Amino acid sequence: MLSRRSFVAALVALPVVVSSAPAAPAWWIGETVSKAGPREITAKRFGGRTIKATLISKVTPKTIELMSTANDNSTFTMWVVFPKQKNTHVFVSIDGEWFMSDSYGHDDTASQASFQLDRATAQRLAKALNVTLHERSKIDAGLRATWAIPARASTDATAAIPVKLRVKNEGKTTLGFVIGGRQRGPRDNRFSFTVSRNGKPVPIKDAPDFGGISYYKKLAPGDEHELTVDLRSWAELGTPGMYQIDAKYEGELAKDGVMPSTAAERKNLWDVSLAGQGGILVQ
């Protein structure tokens, strides 16, 4: 049996376990480097890339938004706004691990940075930063797309070959259908085509776009809208033959037909890929 003195001694001999709280997130601006130096860190970027950088000074964010950028909520963007500062990379330390912004910039009022994240990292940062993780939910139920591709066309290169896409909201709620955003150039690159003649692929013209103004066409239940493009903007169809056309439109829908006005509201978007096929006899 332990005496009172030996019992107290045994208690004193027990190891003391102290649990430390996770370090608070730290925000810095910095610059990438190729050689070691003072305040050097190794930071992660989307896709598992690592970057060496030197920290310059601490910064404090004004707002932090974490929102999904994919329908399956597998990828996210963290959008951070700071008081106006030096235009350079932004870094954040979470539990001793550093993450580097994928883009940065500023306007007349503030500086901004964005981080591209996979789902696991986004969940981790949302918890550490105590911010809401905005996820997407499906909003395209009832959208019907119909393609109209002419059955015949001439070999005249100056005669347009109109391809029409008609979308109709057959659902029960109002949707916004995006138009524009990729038309600053020779064509609207929300459309894409694969063309073959008599079974052989036809080259697609190289025509990059530089963005463009976009808006969301409001479609109440029963409403429809039609878009038309000239197929000759994508391929030469001047040789007689039977052409097989595979068409696609890459777009977005907006909940209630409302264009997002904040980063967080981008959770109310839903990507759509509308495909169609047709054959054209050129003679």
XYZ file of C-alpha atoms in Angstrom:
283
model
C 0.000 0.000 0.000
C 1.308 3.459 -0.892
C 1.851 5.907 1.923
C 0.602 9.488 1.506
C 4.187 10.635 0.863
C 4.872 7.980 -1.819
C 1.479 8.663 -3.487
C 2.293 12.371 -3.815
C 5.742 11.512 -5.147
C 4.187 9.237 -7.759
C 1.888 12.036 -8.900
C 4.809 14.412 -9.220
C 6.676 11.865 -11.326
C 3.858 11.554 -13.886
C 4.634 13.290 -17.224
C 2.718 16.472 -17.896
C 1.059 16.583 -21.341
C 0.416 20.056 -22.733
C -1.625 20.346 -25.933
C -0.851 23.456 -27.924
C -3.480 25.119 -30.080
C -2.850 25.201 -33.844
C -0.956 28.266 -34.979
C -3.179 31.056 -36.268
C -3.197 31.478 -40.065
C -0.613 33.999 -41.257
C -0.855 36.040 -44.470
C 2.203 37.467 -46.216
C 3.192 38.938 -49.535
C 6.425 37.705 -51.077
C 8.408 36.913 -54.184
C 9.520 33.655 -55.751
C 13.245 32.872 -55.605
C 15.608 30.305 -57.068
C 18.193 30.346 -54.267
C 17.965 30.104 -50.502
C 17.782 33.335 -48.548
C 16.296 34.992 -45.471
C 12.650 34.217 -44.727
C 12.608 31.551 -47.417
C 9.641 29.187 -47.504
C 8.404 26.366 -49.720
C 4.773 26.867 -50.709
C 2.234 24.635 -52.417
C 0.183 25.506 -55.475
C -2.703 23.712 -57.153
C -1.746 20.405 -58.726
C 0.943 19.564 -56.168
C 3.507 22.080 -57.424
C 5.949 23.576 -54.919
C 7.521 27.030 -55.139
C 10.380 28.589 -53.174
C 9.716 32.140 -52.062
C 10.958 34.895 -49.784
C 8.457 36.621 -47.513
C 8.347 40.427 -47.577
C 5.705 41.629 -45.133
C 2.575 40.534 -43.320
C -0.853 41.493 -44.638
C -4.360 41.233 -43.236
C -7.274 40.195 -45.462
C -10.487 42.205 -45.538
C -12.628 39.373 -46.923
C -12.152 35.679 -47.739
C -14.524 33.684 -49.956
C -14.267 29.965 -50.784
C -16.487 28.782 -53.633
C -16.785 25.754 -55.869
C -15.668 25.991 -59.496
C -16.957 22.573 -60.616
C -20.368 20.924 -60.674
C -19.060 17.950 -58.678
C -17.491 20.291 -56.084
C -14.053 18.776 -56.652
C -12.241 22.094 -57.202
C -12.563 25.454 -55.472
C -11.310 29.020 -55.660
C -10.389 31.041 -52.593
C -10.833 34.749 -53.373
C -9.125 37.085 -50.913
C -9.350 40.891 -50.798
C -6.732 43.026 -49.003
C -6.152 46.721 -48.446
C -4.246 48.027 -51.456
C -0.639 46.825 -51.317
C 2.369 45.923 -53.431
C 1.307 43.958 -56.500
C 2.952 40.586 -55.866
C 2.315 37.010 -54.755
C 0.286 36.271 -51.631
C 1.054 33.428 -49.212
C -0.908 31.940 -46.328
C 0.406 29.622 -43.623
C -2.014 27.011 -42.252
C -0.655 24.892 -39.373
C 2.889 25.505 -40.592
C 2.182 24.651 -44.246
C 2.382 27.416 -46.855
C 0.103 27.981 -49.848
C 0.793 30.410 -52.699
C -1.763 32.370 -54.711
C -2.325 31.387 -58.339
C -3.104 34.959 -59.370
C -3.046 38.445 -57.891
C -3.910 41.993 -58.894
C -5.549 45.213 -57.755
C -8.064 47.881 -58.668
C -8.600 51.424 -57.417
C -9.904 50.265 -54.046
C -8.086 47.086 -53.012
C -5.737 44.229 -53.865
C -6.963 40.724 -54.636
C -5.528 37.225 -54.817
C -7.002 33.874 -55.808
C -5.987 30.348 -54.828
C -7.015 27.244 -56.803
C -7.696 24.321 -54.459
C -8.768 20.702 -54.538
C -11.664 19.678 -52.318
C -9.620 18.304 -49.427
C -7.454 21.430 -49.233
C -10.489 23.708 -49.535
C -12.185 21.929 -46.627
C -9.025 22.225 -44.562
C -8.629 25.950 -45.256
C -12.313 26.650 -44.633
C -12.001 25.115 -41.176
C -8.705 26.839 -40.347
C -9.897 30.246 -41.590
C -13.414 29.835 -40.168
C -15.108 30.674 -43.474
C -18.017 29.046 -45.301
C -17.279 26.577 -48.085
C -19.766 27.473 -50.830
C -20.719 24.380 -52.849
C -22.755 24.092 -56.037
C -26.077 22.322 -56.389
C -27.731 21.277 -59.653
C -29.950 23.897 -61.280
C -30.311 22.754 -64.909
C -33.309 20.435 -64.560
C -35.634 21.002 -67.499
C -33.207 22.725 -69.877
C -33.620 21.390 -73.420
C -31.167 22.120 -76.256
C -31.981 21.665 -79.949
C -29.444 22.025 -82.758
C -30.282 22.945 -86.367
C -27.528 22.087 -88.865
C -28.383 22.591 -92.559
C -28.561 19.442 -94.666
C -26.934 21.092 -97.696
C -24.422 23.847 -98.418
C -22.569 25.208 -101.424
C -18.839 25.258 -102.050
C -18.982 29.079 -102.121
C -16.695 30.190 -99.278
C -18.561 33.508 -98.993
C -21.920 31.847 -98.310
C -22.519 31.362 -94.588
C -23.416 27.949 -93.188
C -25.675 28.872 -90.259
C -25.706 26.524 -87.288
C -28.411 27.290 -84.744
C -28.694 26.356 -81.084
C -32.070 26.796 -79.409
C -32.395 26.393 -75.644
C -35.721 26.115 -73.850
C -36.484 26.105 -70.157
C -38.916 23.241 -69.653
C -38.392 23.261 -65.900
C -40.353 24.937 -63.116
C -37.872 27.634 -62.056
C -36.261 30.605 -63.804
C -32.730 30.120 -65.147
C -30.055 32.400 -66.534
C -28.295 31.136 -69.687
C -24.868 32.675 -70.264
C -24.222 34.426 -73.567
C -20.850 35.889 -74.507
C -17.620 35.835 -72.576
C -15.572 34.218 -75.371
C -16.517 36.210 -78.458
C -13.778 38.849 -78.441
C -12.126 37.521 -81.587
C -13.216 36.184 -84.985
C -15.912 33.869 -83.547
C -17.787 32.813 -80.408
C -15.591 30.155 -78.834
C -18.300 28.945 -76.497
C -19.136 26.942 -79.615
C -16.753 24.241 -80.815
C -16.957 21.830 -83.742
C -15.372 18.624 -84.959
C -15.701 18.219 -88.737
C -14.918 15.323 -91.060
C -15.411 14.908 -94.825
C -16.103 11.455 -96.199
C -14.697 10.031 -92.954
C -11.484 12.101 -92.938
C -10.904 14.867 -90.333
C -11.100 18.465 -91.532
C -8.675 20.893 -89.813
C -10.234 23.394 -87.416
C -9.098 26.983 -87.833
C -6.951 28.447 -85.073
C -8.902 31.418 -83.720
C -8.218 32.236 -80.051
C -10.515 34.580 -78.183
C -9.742 37.263 -75.625
C -12.802 36.940 -73.426
C -15.613 39.391 -73.993
C -18.669 40.885 -72.333
C -21.137 38.294 -71.087
C -24.602 38.295 -69.577
C -27.192 35.778 -68.420
C -30.292 35.575 -70.574
C -33.199 35.096 -68.174
C -35.378 32.138 -69.134
C -38.609 31.794 -67.191
C -40.399 28.431 -67.435
C -41.412 27.983 -71.080
C -39.022 30.659 -72.418
C -36.514 29.879 -75.151
C -33.603 31.583 -76.878
C -31.691 30.959 -80.101
C -28.041 31.537 -81.041
C -26.609 31.346 -84.576
C -23.002 30.992 -85.757
C -21.362 30.482 -89.154
C -19.709 27.058 -89.394
C -17.194 28.453 -91.906
C -15.596 30.368 -89.007
C -14.359 26.985 -87.758
C -13.573 24.985 -90.902
C -13.184 25.173 -94.670
C -16.046 23.388 -96.410
C -15.153 24.285 -99.983
C -14.558 20.760 -101.259
C -17.608 18.772 -102.380
C -18.490 15.825 -100.172
C -20.474 14.611 -97.196
C -19.459 16.335 -93.970
C -20.146 15.011 -90.472
C -20.525 17.754 -87.864
C -20.203 17.351 -84.088
C -21.207 20.542 -82.294
C -20.831 21.639 -78.682
C -21.669 24.709 -76.609
C -19.883 25.170 -73.272
C -21.874 27.478 -71.047
C -23.244 28.230 -67.605
C -26.609 28.544 -65.960
C -27.361 30.984 -63.153
C -29.882 30.356 -60.404
C -33.038 32.491 -60.748
C -31.507 34.119 -63.830
C -29.351 36.388 -61.667
C -25.766 37.173 -62.637
C -23.464 36.681 -59.616
C -22.394 40.013 -58.144
C -20.066 38.628 -55.457
C -17.525 35.841 -55.308
C -19.715 33.844 -52.915
C -22.689 34.020 -55.302
C -20.720 32.045 -57.887
C -21.928 28.947 -56.050
C -25.218 29.668 -57.866
C -23.710 28.733 -61.247
C -23.905 25.405 -63.040
C -21.751 24.395 -66.028
C -23.507 22.915 -69.049
C -22.143 21.221 -72.157
C -24.729 21.047 -74.939
C -23.865 18.669 -77.783
C -25.420 17.969 -81.175
C -24.658 16.256 -84.479
C -25.568 16.622 -88.109
C -24.531 15.942 -91.685
C -24.048 18.449 -94.521
C -23.829 17.603 -98.201
C -21.579 20.204 -99.828
C -21.844 20.463 -103.616
